[in-house]
Coordinates of C-alpha atoms in Angstrom, one line a residue:
P1 CA 90.4 129.2 111.8
M2 CA 93.6 128.4 109.8
Y3 CA 94.1 125.1 111.7
H4 CA 90.6 123.9 110.7
Q5 CA 91.1 125.1 107.1
F6 CA 94.6 123.8 106.4
V7 CA 95.9 121.5 109.1
E8 CA 93.0 119.3 110.1
P9 CA 92.0 118.2 106.5
T10 CA 95.6 117.2 105.7
K11 CA 96.1 115.0 108.8
R12 CA 94.6 112.1 106.9
Y13 CA 97.6 112.1 104.5
A14 CA 100.2 112.0 107.4
N15 CA 102.1 108.8 108.1
I16 CA 102.9 109.9 111.6
I17 CA 101.2 112.5 113.8
V18 CA 103.2 113.6 116.9
P19 CA 100.8 114.7 119.7
E20 CA 101.9 118.1 121.1
G21 CA 104.1 118.7 118.1
G22 CA 107.7 119.7 118.9
E23 CA 107.0 119.6 122.7
N24 CA 106.7 115.8 122.8
L25 CA 110.3 114.9 123.4
V26 CA 109.6 111.2 124.0
A27 CA 108.0 110.9 120.5
I28 CA 110.7 112.9 118.9
D29 CA 113.4 110.8 120.5
M30 CA 111.6 107.6 119.3
L31 CA 111.4 108.9 115.8
T32 CA 115.0 110.0 115.8
N33 CA 116.2 106.6 117.0
Q34 CA 114.1 104.8 114.4
A35 CA 115.5 107.0 111.6
K36 CA 119.1 106.5 112.7
A37 CA 118.5 102.7 112.8
M38 CA 117.1 102.8 109.3
L39 CA 120.0 104.8 108.0
K40 CA 122.5 102.4 109.5
Q41 CA 120.9 99.5 107.6
N42 CA 121.4 101.2 104.2

């Protein structure tokens, strides 16, 4: 019930949604690499 009340309605405001949350190591690795690359540019 809490998911439908709080999480689902706020998904439309998210820039990125990682399927399977913290268990999706491929997506987390991709995001980490992108963030590192962006930090190196600045």
